[in-house]
Amino acid sequence: MQRTGAVRRDQPANSALLAYAGTWSRTSQGWRTRNRSAPLRRIDDALAGWAAEYQASQAPIPTMQGLRHVEQAVVEWSLSKGDRVARSARAPHIRALAQRLAAALTETGAEVADQERQRQRSAAATELFQRIDPRLQGIAHRRGPTVNPDAPVHRAFLADRDDEGRLSPASVATIENRNGQTLAERLDTLGHAGIERDPSMTDTEVRDLAGSYANPVTGTSEYPEVASYLADGVPTARWNTVSVRTMDVPGAPIFVIGDTADQHYAPRYELLREAVGRVRAAGFEIPELTVRLPRYSRKLILAPDRITVGEKIFRNEYVHGTLLLSAHAYGTPLPAYLSTQLDREVNAVRPEHELKTFGVASMVHELGHFLHHRQSPGLFADLQLAAYEPAARRTAETVSHYAQENPREFVAEVFMMRCFGRPLTDEVAALYRRLGGPEPRR
């Protein structure tokens, strides 16, 4: 009986042997005696064992092993007959079995050889995939998923590198193109975000429900989008009120795309302005940039007793030249994050009449990703799918919990520290430089 999920392949010789095995006990039974000798029983057992294994998986190596056991049993039977083998009543059946067995061995042997070639190709591809820029050796490596040559990013890492072992411009472009597709996927997710509300709920019930989920730092709702929804009743992204605004800051233009009717658009815009000002005050130039401030960045399903989060994007994210600054990050700082600690330090020295804000540091973090990408595109690309070597991870642990995620996050966290005036240890500064972290203008 074939097990559910067994892999079926086109194996005419093995299939023919399997069919013959099904009739073996009957056809090989002699008319003179029904007693089966020990050597013949060994053929019976070996053939039955092979048939069971073959029907279970059809994997080439176990199939070959089973066939070899049958072959050995046939040889032992022949040796047990000695000179009488040709006169045995079962000889025709043994010959028929041997013929089918030989064909199955040839067929399976070809598959085993093909599997070995595939294994060698896979090993070679894995070795190519794991190469990394010499500047990153000793601090980062790329391991993990099975290499898929059809995946654009994997294909970029498999391609030839330049004489210095760095990614070629073509490989960097391939990774950039895939990241452009990722951005398109994120924007598609934004198109499905919004509020899905139980029609039985009143506005007051909706407001009270959202308020029951309080942020531990600010005390305000973890679902700030609900307030924007209640303000004008718009449950999804509204494109007729979306504008492209150029932020009036020195340097290259920063294009801000958002729904001006969203009550959280203006305060997020001001947080972004403050973040940009802090980066520039630290001496960094910001190239041309696009920032999106979506009204909704996730699907909220409101029921009388709970709020369920459906499809969403990250809180804040840098993707392919674009900052996505989500609606649900506004006013909802994460207590244990370094960005929240830095915002708290700034708020502590603000004049009493100024609004205490959270979110600037997180935006600075994303600007760090952007500048890392722009200043060191080759290293930034080669860090995709990369993880720390142990010593580098220990250094990252001294920065923040989030810096331990991967080398890119370490760079963004350290960049954020620099923009907020936090001192760096020699080890952190050295690792930042080796990873191609952004540097201020000279």
Short mmCIF file of N, CA and C in Angstrom, two decimals, residues 122-230:
data_model
loop_
_atom_site.label_atom_id
_atom_site.label_comp_id
_atom_site.label_asym_id
_atom_site.label_seq_id
_atom_site.Cartn_x
_atom_site.Cartn_y
_atom_site.Cartn_z
N SER A 122 24.43 21.31 -5.37
CA SER A 122 23.87 22.04 -4.24
C SER A 122 24.98 22.48 -3.28
N ALA A 123 25.95 21.59 -3.04
CA ALA A 123 27.05 21.94 -2.16
C ALA A 123 27.87 23.08 -2.74
N ALA A 124 28.09 23.03 -4.07
CA ALA A 124 28.84 24.09 -4.73
C ALA A 124 28.07 25.41 -4.66
N ALA A 125 26.73 25.33 -4.86
CA ALA A 125 25.91 26.54 -4.80
C ALA A 125 25.92 27.12 -3.38
N THR A 126 25.85 26.24 -2.37
CA THR A 126 25.88 26.70 -0.98
C THR A 126 27.19 27.41 -0.69
N GLU A 127 28.29 26.87 -1.19
CA GLU A 127 29.59 27.50 -0.97
C GLU A 127 29.65 28.88 -1.62
N LEU A 128 29.10 28.99 -2.83
CA LEU A 128 29.06 30.29 -3.50
C LEU A 128 28.16 31.27 -2.73
N PHE A 129 27.01 30.77 -2.30
CA PHE A 129 26.03 31.60 -1.60
C PHE A 129 26.62 32.16 -0.31
N GLN A 130 27.46 31.39 0.35
CA GLN A 130 27.99 31.80 1.64
C GLN A 130 29.18 32.75 1.54
N ARG A 131 29.67 32.99 0.32
CA ARG A 131 30.75 33.97 0.20
C ARG A 131 30.25 35.34 0.66
N ILE A 132 31.15 36.14 1.16
CA ILE A 132 30.77 37.47 1.62
C ILE A 132 31.95 38.41 1.39
N ASP A 133 31.65 39.67 1.26
CA ASP A 133 32.68 40.69 1.02
C ASP A 133 33.82 40.53 2.03
N PRO A 134 35.08 40.53 1.56
CA PRO A 134 36.22 40.36 2.49
C PRO A 134 36.21 41.35 3.64
N ARG A 135 35.63 42.53 3.43
CA ARG A 135 35.57 43.52 4.50
C ARG A 135 34.65 43.07 5.65
N LEU A 136 33.79 42.08 5.36
CA LEU A 136 32.84 41.59 6.36
C LEU A 136 33.27 40.28 6.99
N GLN A 137 34.32 39.69 6.47
CA GLN A 137 34.76 38.40 7.00
C GLN A 137 35.20 38.53 8.46
N GLY A 138 34.78 37.58 9.25
CA GLY A 138 35.08 37.61 10.66
C GLY A 138 34.04 38.31 11.50
N ILE A 139 33.14 39.06 10.86
CA ILE A 139 32.09 39.74 11.61
C ILE A 139 30.69 39.34 11.16
N ALA A 140 30.58 38.82 9.93
CA ALA A 140 29.25 38.43 9.44
C ALA A 140 29.39 37.22 8.52
N HIS A 141 28.34 36.44 8.44
CA HIS A 141 28.30 35.29 7.53
C HIS A 141 26.88 35.15 6.99
N ARG A 142 26.77 34.37 5.94
CA ARG A 142 25.46 34.10 5.35
C ARG A 142 25.24 32.58 5.36
N ARG A 143 24.28 32.14 6.13
CA ARG A 143 23.93 30.73 6.19
C ARG A 143 22.43 30.61 5.95
N GLY A 144 21.88 29.54 6.47
CA GLY A 144 20.42 29.49 6.58
C GLY A 144 19.70 28.74 5.50
N PRO A 145 18.88 29.45 4.70
CA PRO A 145 17.92 28.75 3.85
C PRO A 145 18.61 27.93 2.77
N THR A 146 17.90 26.91 2.28
CA THR A 146 18.38 26.15 1.13
C THR A 146 18.52 27.09 -0.05
N VAL A 147 19.63 26.99 -0.74
CA VAL A 147 19.89 27.91 -1.84
C VAL A 147 18.92 27.63 -2.98
N ASN A 148 18.30 28.68 -3.45
CA ASN A 148 17.34 28.58 -4.56
C ASN A 148 17.84 29.46 -5.70
N PRO A 149 18.47 28.86 -6.73
CA PRO A 149 19.01 29.67 -7.84
C PRO A 149 17.96 30.47 -8.59
N ASP A 150 16.68 30.10 -8.42
CA ASP A 150 15.62 30.84 -9.11
C ASP A 150 15.21 32.10 -8.35
N ALA A 151 15.62 32.21 -7.09
CA ALA A 151 15.31 33.42 -6.30
C ALA A 151 16.32 34.51 -6.67
N PRO A 152 15.86 35.69 -7.07
CA PRO A 152 16.78 36.72 -7.56
C PRO A 152 17.90 37.07 -6.59
N VAL A 153 17.58 37.21 -5.30
CA VAL A 153 18.63 37.58 -4.34
C VAL A 153 19.65 36.45 -4.21
N HIS A 154 19.18 35.21 -4.17
CA HIS A 154 20.11 34.08 -4.10
C HIS A 154 20.98 34.04 -5.36
N ARG A 155 20.36 34.30 -6.50
CA ARG A 155 21.11 34.28 -7.76
C ARG A 155 22.20 35.34 -7.75
N ALA A 156 21.92 36.46 -7.14
CA ALA A 156 22.94 37.53 -7.06
C ALA A 156 24.14 37.08 -6.25
N PHE A 157 23.89 36.34 -5.17
CA PHE A 157 25.00 35.87 -4.34
C PHE A 157 25.76 34.71 -4.99
N LEU A 158 25.13 34.03 -5.94
CA LEU A 158 25.79 32.93 -6.65
C LEU A 158 26.65 33.42 -7.80
N ALA A 159 26.42 34.65 -8.25
CA ALA A 159 27.12 35.17 -9.42
C ALA A 159 28.60 35.45 -9.11
N ASP A 160 29.37 35.61 -10.19
CA ASP A 160 30.79 35.93 -10.02
C ASP A 160 30.95 37.26 -9.30
N ARG A 161 32.00 37.34 -8.49
CA ARG A 161 32.34 38.57 -7.80
C ARG A 161 33.52 39.23 -8.49
N ASP A 162 33.83 40.46 -8.07
CA ASP A 162 34.96 41.14 -8.71
C ASP A 162 36.28 40.61 -8.14
N ASP A 163 37.37 41.17 -8.61
CA ASP A 163 38.68 40.66 -8.21
C ASP A 163 38.95 40.80 -6.71
N GLU A 164 38.23 41.70 -6.06
CA GLU A 164 38.41 41.90 -4.62
C GLU A 164 37.42 41.09 -3.79
N GLY A 165 36.61 40.27 -4.46
CA GLY A 165 35.64 39.45 -3.74
C GLY A 165 34.36 40.17 -3.38
N ARG A 166 34.12 41.33 -4.00
CA ARG A 166 32.92 42.10 -3.71
C ARG A 166 31.83 41.81 -4.72
N LEU A 167 30.58 42.08 -4.35
CA LEU A 167 29.47 41.90 -5.29
C LEU A 167 29.68 42.78 -6.51
N SER A 168 29.35 42.24 -7.67
CA SER A 168 29.45 43.01 -8.90
C SER A 168 28.31 44.02 -8.96
N PRO A 169 28.45 45.07 -9.75
CA PRO A 169 27.34 46.02 -9.92
C PRO A 169 26.06 45.34 -10.38
N ALA A 170 26.19 44.31 -11.25
CA ALA A 170 25.01 43.60 -11.73
C ALA A 170 24.30 42.87 -10.59
N SER A 171 25.09 42.27 -9.68
CA SER A 171 24.49 41.57 -8.54
C SER A 171 23.80 42.55 -7.60
N VAL A 172 24.45 43.68 -7.35
CA VAL A 172 23.83 44.70 -6.51
C VAL A 172 22.52 45.17 -7.13
N ALA A 173 22.52 45.35 -8.47
CA ALA A 173 21.31 45.78 -9.16
C ALA A 173 20.20 44.73 -9.04
N THR A 174 20.57 43.45 -9.11
CA THR A 174 19.58 42.38 -8.97
C THR A 174 18.92 42.45 -7.59
N ILE A 175 19.73 42.65 -6.56
CA ILE A 175 19.19 42.75 -5.20
C ILE A 175 18.32 44.00 -5.07
N GLU A 176 18.76 45.09 -5.68
CA GLU A 176 17.96 46.33 -5.65
C GLU A 176 16.60 46.11 -6.32
N ASN A 177 16.60 45.41 -7.46
CA ASN A 177 15.34 45.16 -8.16
C ASN A 177 14.39 44.33 -7.31
N ARG A 178 14.94 43.33 -6.62
CA ARG A 178 14.07 42.50 -5.77
C ARG A 178 13.53 43.33 -4.61
N ASN A 179 14.35 44.20 -4.06
CA ASN A 179 13.87 45.05 -2.97
C ASN A 179 12.81 46.03 -3.47
N GLY A 180 12.91 46.40 -4.74
CA GLY A 180 11.85 47.21 -5.33
C GLY A 180 10.53 46.45 -5.38
N GLN A 181 10.60 45.15 -5.64
CA GLN A 181 9.39 44.33 -5.62
C GLN A 181 8.83 44.23 -4.20
N THR A 182 9.76 44.15 -3.22
CA THR A 182 9.31 44.11 -1.82
C THR A 182 8.55 45.38 -1.46
N LEU A 183 9.06 46.52 -1.93
CA LEU A 183 8.36 47.79 -1.68
C LEU A 183 6.96 47.74 -2.29
N ALA A 184 6.85 47.23 -3.51
CA ALA A 184 5.54 47.13 -4.15
C ALA A 184 4.60 46.24 -3.34
N GLU A 185 5.15 45.16 -2.77
CA GLU A 185 4.33 44.27 -1.94
C GLU A 185 3.87 44.99 -0.68
N ARG A 186 4.75 45.79 -0.09
CA ARG A 186 4.37 46.55 1.10
C ARG A 186 3.25 47.55 0.77
N LEU A 187 3.38 48.21 -0.35
CA LEU A 187 2.36 49.19 -0.74
C LEU A 187 1.02 48.50 -1.03
N ASP A 188 1.09 47.28 -1.56
CA ASP A 188 -0.14 46.53 -1.78
C ASP A 188 -0.80 46.20 -0.45
N THR A 189 0.01 45.86 0.55
CA THR A 189 -0.53 45.59 1.88
C THR A 189 -1.21 46.83 2.44
N LEU A 190 -0.59 48.00 2.23
CA LEU A 190 -1.21 49.24 2.69
C LEU A 190 -2.56 49.46 2.03
N GLY A 191 -2.69 49.01 0.78
CA GLY A 191 -3.96 49.19 0.08
C GLY A 191 -5.08 48.37 0.68
N HIS A 192 -4.74 47.33 1.45
CA HIS A 192 -5.77 46.50 2.08
C HIS A 192 -5.94 46.80 3.57
N ALA A 193 -5.16 47.76 4.08
CA ALA A 193 -5.23 48.08 5.50
C ALA A 193 -6.45 48.94 5.79
N GLY A 194 -6.82 49.00 7.07
CA GLY A 194 -7.95 49.85 7.45
C GLY A 194 -8.69 49.28 8.65
N ILE A 195 -9.92 49.74 8.83
CA ILE A 195 -10.75 49.37 9.98
C ILE A 195 -11.93 48.54 9.49
N GLU A 196 -12.12 47.39 10.12
CA GLU A 196 -13.31 46.56 9.87
C GLU A 196 -14.07 46.51 11.19
N ARG A 197 -15.25 47.08 11.21
CA ARG A 197 -15.96 47.34 12.47
C ARG A 197 -17.25 46.53 12.54
N ASP A 198 -17.49 45.95 13.70
CA ASP A 198 -18.77 45.29 13.93
C ASP A 198 -19.87 46.36 13.84
N PRO A 199 -20.85 46.18 12.96
CA PRO A 199 -21.85 47.24 12.77
C PRO A 199 -22.70 47.52 14.00
N SER A 200 -22.70 46.60 14.96
CA SER A 200 -23.52 46.83 16.15
C SER A 200 -22.87 47.80 17.13
N MET A 201 -21.59 48.13 16.93
CA MET A 201 -20.87 48.96 17.89
C MET A 201 -21.12 50.45 17.64
N THR A 202 -21.31 51.20 18.71
CA THR A 202 -21.42 52.65 18.61
C THR A 202 -20.03 53.26 18.59
N ASP A 203 -19.92 54.54 18.21
CA ASP A 203 -18.62 55.21 18.23
C ASP A 203 -18.02 55.23 19.64
N THR A 204 -18.88 55.44 20.62
CA THR A 204 -18.39 55.46 22.00
C THR A 204 -17.82 54.10 22.39
N GLU A 205 -18.46 53.03 22.00
CA GLU A 205 -17.97 51.68 22.30
C GLU A 205 -16.64 51.42 21.58
N VAL A 206 -16.54 51.91 20.36
CA VAL A 206 -15.29 51.75 19.62
C VAL A 206 -14.17 52.52 20.31
N ARG A 207 -14.45 53.75 20.72
CA ARG A 207 -13.44 54.58 21.39
C ARG A 207 -13.03 53.96 22.72
N ASP A 208 -13.97 53.48 23.48
CA ASP A 208 -13.65 52.86 24.77
C ASP A 208 -12.85 51.58 24.58
N LEU A 209 -13.20 50.80 23.57
CA LEU A 209 -12.48 49.55 23.31
C LEU A 209 -11.02 49.85 22.96
N ALA A 210 -10.80 50.81 22.07
CA ALA A 210 -9.43 51.17 21.69
C ALA A 210 -8.66 51.70 22.90
N GLY A 211 -9.33 52.49 23.74
CA GLY A 211 -8.68 53.05 24.91
C GLY A 211 -8.32 52.01 25.95
N SER A 212 -8.98 50.86 25.91
CA SER A 212 -8.67 49.82 26.89
C SER A 212 -7.33 49.14 26.61
N TYR A 213 -6.79 49.37 25.44
CA TYR A 213 -5.46 48.86 25.10
C TYR A 213 -4.48 50.01 25.25
N ALA A 214 -3.97 50.21 26.45
CA ALA A 214 -3.14 51.38 26.73
C ALA A 214 -1.65 51.06 26.55
N ASN A 215 -0.93 51.98 25.93
CA ASN A 215 0.51 51.84 25.81
C ASN A 215 1.14 52.04 27.19
N PRO A 216 2.06 51.18 27.61
CA PRO A 216 2.63 51.28 28.96
C PRO A 216 3.50 52.51 29.19
N VAL A 217 3.95 53.15 28.11
CA VAL A 217 4.80 54.33 28.26
C VAL A 217 3.98 55.61 28.26
N THR A 218 3.08 55.75 27.30
CA THR A 218 2.33 56.99 27.14
C THR A 218 0.94 56.95 27.78
N GLY A 219 0.40 55.75 27.96
CA GLY A 219 -0.95 55.62 28.48
C GLY A 219 -2.01 55.82 27.44
N THR A 220 -1.62 56.20 26.22
CA THR A 220 -2.59 56.37 25.14
C THR A 220 -2.83 55.02 24.46
N SER A 221 -3.79 54.98 23.55
CA SER A 221 -4.20 53.72 22.93
C SER A 221 -3.11 53.14 22.05
N GLU A 222 -3.00 51.80 22.09
CA GLU A 222 -2.09 51.10 21.19
C GLU A 222 -2.62 51.10 19.76
N TYR A 223 -3.83 51.60 19.58
CA TYR A 223 -4.45 51.64 18.25
C TYR A 223 -4.81 53.07 17.89
N PRO A 224 -3.81 53.91 17.63
CA PRO A 224 -4.09 55.33 17.34
C PRO A 224 -4.91 55.52 16.07
N GLU A 225 -4.86 54.57 15.15
CA GLU A 225 -5.62 54.71 13.91
C GLU A 225 -7.13 54.81 14.17
N VAL A 226 -7.58 54.23 15.28
CA VAL A 226 -9.01 54.25 15.58
C VAL A 226 -9.49 55.68 15.78
N ALA A 227 -8.66 56.51 16.42
CA ALA A 227 -9.05 57.91 16.63
C ALA A 227 -9.19 58.63 15.29
N SER A 228 -8.29 58.36 14.36
CA SER A 228 -8.39 58.98 13.04
C SER A 228 -9.64 58.50 12.32
N TYR A 229 -9.94 57.24 12.47
CA TYR A 229 -11.15 56.69 11.85
C TYR A 229 -12.41 57.35 12.42
N LEU A 230 -12.46 57.49 13.74
CA LEU A 230 -13.64 58.08 14.36
C LEU A 230 -13.79 59.56 14.00
#
